[in-house]
C-alpha cells in the first residue's frame, strides 16, 4: 500500500484491512477497517504517529521505505491497544534512534503488553510540546477514549489533530478523506456505539477542550480523515447529548412463540401511538446494529422466555453488553414468559443494574399469552407513550 499525502510533509502510512470481520473477537466489522499511521517530516526531526495492527506491519515498513525514511526520531503512541501499538517493536528495531512518546500510563501498558524497554519510552505531560523543527507536536491527554492511557496529538502549524480511536470508523475504503458523508456517518456511529458510548460523559469534556483548538483536519486511526471537522464534531455532540428520541428498542428471543406473540402485539401498539420501534430478534441480530439503535432510544424492552430457571442465554449475553455500553436510555421494560417458574426478571434486573434508567414495568406471563395479557401489553404501550411525553420528546 503506497503512502498517501495528507498535507505538506504529512503522509498516511497505514494499512487497509478489507477482510477483517471481527474486532476483539466480539465486535462485527461489516465494512472491514483501517489502521491509520501518519508520518510527519519536520526539517529537523521525523515523527511517526501510531503504527498498525501486527498483521500489517510489513505494509507500514514498505510505506516508510517508499518515502525513503532513513531515520525516525519519535514514535508517538497515542494509545497502547495493539491495533495501533502492535507495530512499535518492529519500528524500534528498524529505526534504532527512535524513542516512543507516550503518556506515563501508556508507558506502563506498552511495557506490559509489548515488553518495550523502558529506556526507549519518553513520557510527555498534558500540554507538552515537541519540536520537529518547523513543525510542533502538542500532546493532549485524553484518558478513557476508550482506555485510560490515551492522548491526542496536535500538529500546531498545520492544524491537524490526530485523535487515534476517537472519531474513528471501522471502514475500509479507498477514500483517504471523507467523500461519502452518509457512508462515513453510519460507520462512525457504529464505532461510537460499540466503543465510545460508555465514555459519553468523558468525551463531553474532551470535546470542550478540542473546541479551544484551531483544527482544520481530524485524522483518526480508523477510517477516513475529516477535512471538515465540523461534520464529525456535530455528530458526536448529538450522540453524547442527553437528548433521547421517541424510540423503543426491543431485544427478544422466542422459543415456542409466546414471547414473540407479545412482542408482535407491542410493536403494533407502539407504532399505532407514533413511537419508533426497533425490534431485534437476537437469533438473527448483528450486535453492532443493536448498539447503534441504543445511541438515541428512550426506552429498552427486554423480553425472554425462561430457560433452565433464568433468561435465555442470548438475552443474558445481550443484557450484559447493553449494561456495559451504558446507553442514555430513560426507561426499561422487562417481559418474560415461563411454564413452571424461574428467576428471569430478577436476573435481568441484576444484569442491567448499571443503567441509569427507570424500570417502568416487569411483566411475567405463564405459558401462552391470554387476551388479558395482550391487553396489558396495549396498556404498556400507552404507559411508554405517557413516559415519553413526560420528558418532552415529540411524536414522529
Ligand atoms: Fe483502535 Fe482502541 O484501538
XYZ file of N, CA and C in Angstrom, residues 39 48 51 57-65 68-75 86-100 116 120:
111
model
N 3.069 9.719 9.088
C 4.457 10.151 9.194
C 4.509 11.671 9.066
N 6.551 9.475 13.772
C 5.516 8.571 13.289
C 4.397 8.576 14.323
N 1.240 3.161 15.005
C 1.693 2.191 13.996
C 0.442 1.464 13.495
N 2.212 -5.021 9.695
C 3.438 -4.232 9.914
C 4.270 -4.108 8.638
N 4.286 -5.165 7.822
C 5.093 -5.096 6.598
C 4.634 -3.959 5.688
N 3.307 -3.721 5.691
C 2.762 -2.611 4.882
C 3.345 -1.278 5.348
N 3.376 -1.111 6.656
C 3.907 0.131 7.225
C 5.395 0.285 6.870
N 6.144 -0.781 7.030
C 7.584 -0.696 6.722
C 7.802 -0.407 5.236
N 6.967 -1.020 4.367
C 7.068 -0.743 2.922
C 6.820 0.734 2.632
N 5.796 1.299 3.290
C 5.475 2.722 3.043
C 6.644 3.612 3.455
N 7.262 3.270 4.589
C 8.398 4.083 5.056
C 9.569 3.960 4.084
N 9.750 2.759 3.532
C 10.826 2.581 2.524
C 10.486 3.383 1.265
N 11.543 6.729 1.477
C 12.989 6.842 1.744
C 13.277 7.376 3.151
N 12.521 6.879 4.119
C 12.726 7.322 5.505
C 13.870 6.517 6.109
N 14.966 7.204 6.396
C 16.133 6.509 6.948
C 16.229 6.670 8.460
N 15.520 7.674 8.970
C 15.602 7.926 10.407
C 14.224 8.357 10.914
N 13.805 7.762 12.009
C 12.600 8.232 12.722
C 13.056 8.593 14.120
N 12.717 9.791 14.554
C 13.145 10.220 15.889
C 12.140 9.841 16.967
N 10.846 9.968 16.622
C 9.807 9.722 17.634
C 8.702 8.844 17.050
N 8.286 7.874 17.843
C 7.072 7.118 17.517
C 6.048 7.514 18.576
N 0.879 -2.268 18.001
C 1.458 -3.591 17.738
C 2.672 -3.581 16.835
N 2.825 -2.533 16.021
C 3.981 -2.463 15.122
C 5.180 -1.769 15.745
N 5.054 -1.266 16.974
C 6.152 -0.484 17.561
C 7.442 -1.315 17.690
N 7.382 -2.568 18.163
C 8.656 -3.301 18.294
C 9.425 -3.375 16.974
N 8.736 -3.632 15.863
C 9.424 -3.716 14.565
C 9.981 -2.353 14.146
N 9.239 -1.294 14.443
C 9.725 0.048 14.092
C 10.980 0.380 14.911
N 10.956 0.038 16.195
C 12.135 0.328 17.030
C 13.354 -0.466 16.547
N 13.090 -1.649 16.033
C 14.197 -2.458 15.517
C 14.730 -1.863 14.213
N 13.793 -1.442 13.346
C 14.211 -0.911 12.037
C 14.820 0.495 12.165
N 14.399 1.229 13.181
C 14.859 2.615 13.368
C 15.440 2.745 14.782
N 16.688 2.354 14.978
C 17.241 2.260 16.337
C 17.372 3.599 17.063
N 17.279 4.727 16.323
C 17.362 6.036 17.009
C 16.028 6.433 17.615
N 14.957 5.746 17.241
C 13.607 6.213 17.599
C 13.299 6.018 19.083
N 12.614 7.018 19.662
C 12.059 6.895 21.008
C 10.545 6.872 20.883
N 9.928 6.119 21.748
C 8.462 6.128 21.810
C 8.042 7.282 22.705
N 8.105 -3.484 25.738
C 9.020 -2.453 25.227
C 10.000 -2.075 26.331
N 13.478 3.217 26.186
C 13.156 3.742 24.852
C 11.818 4.477 24.838
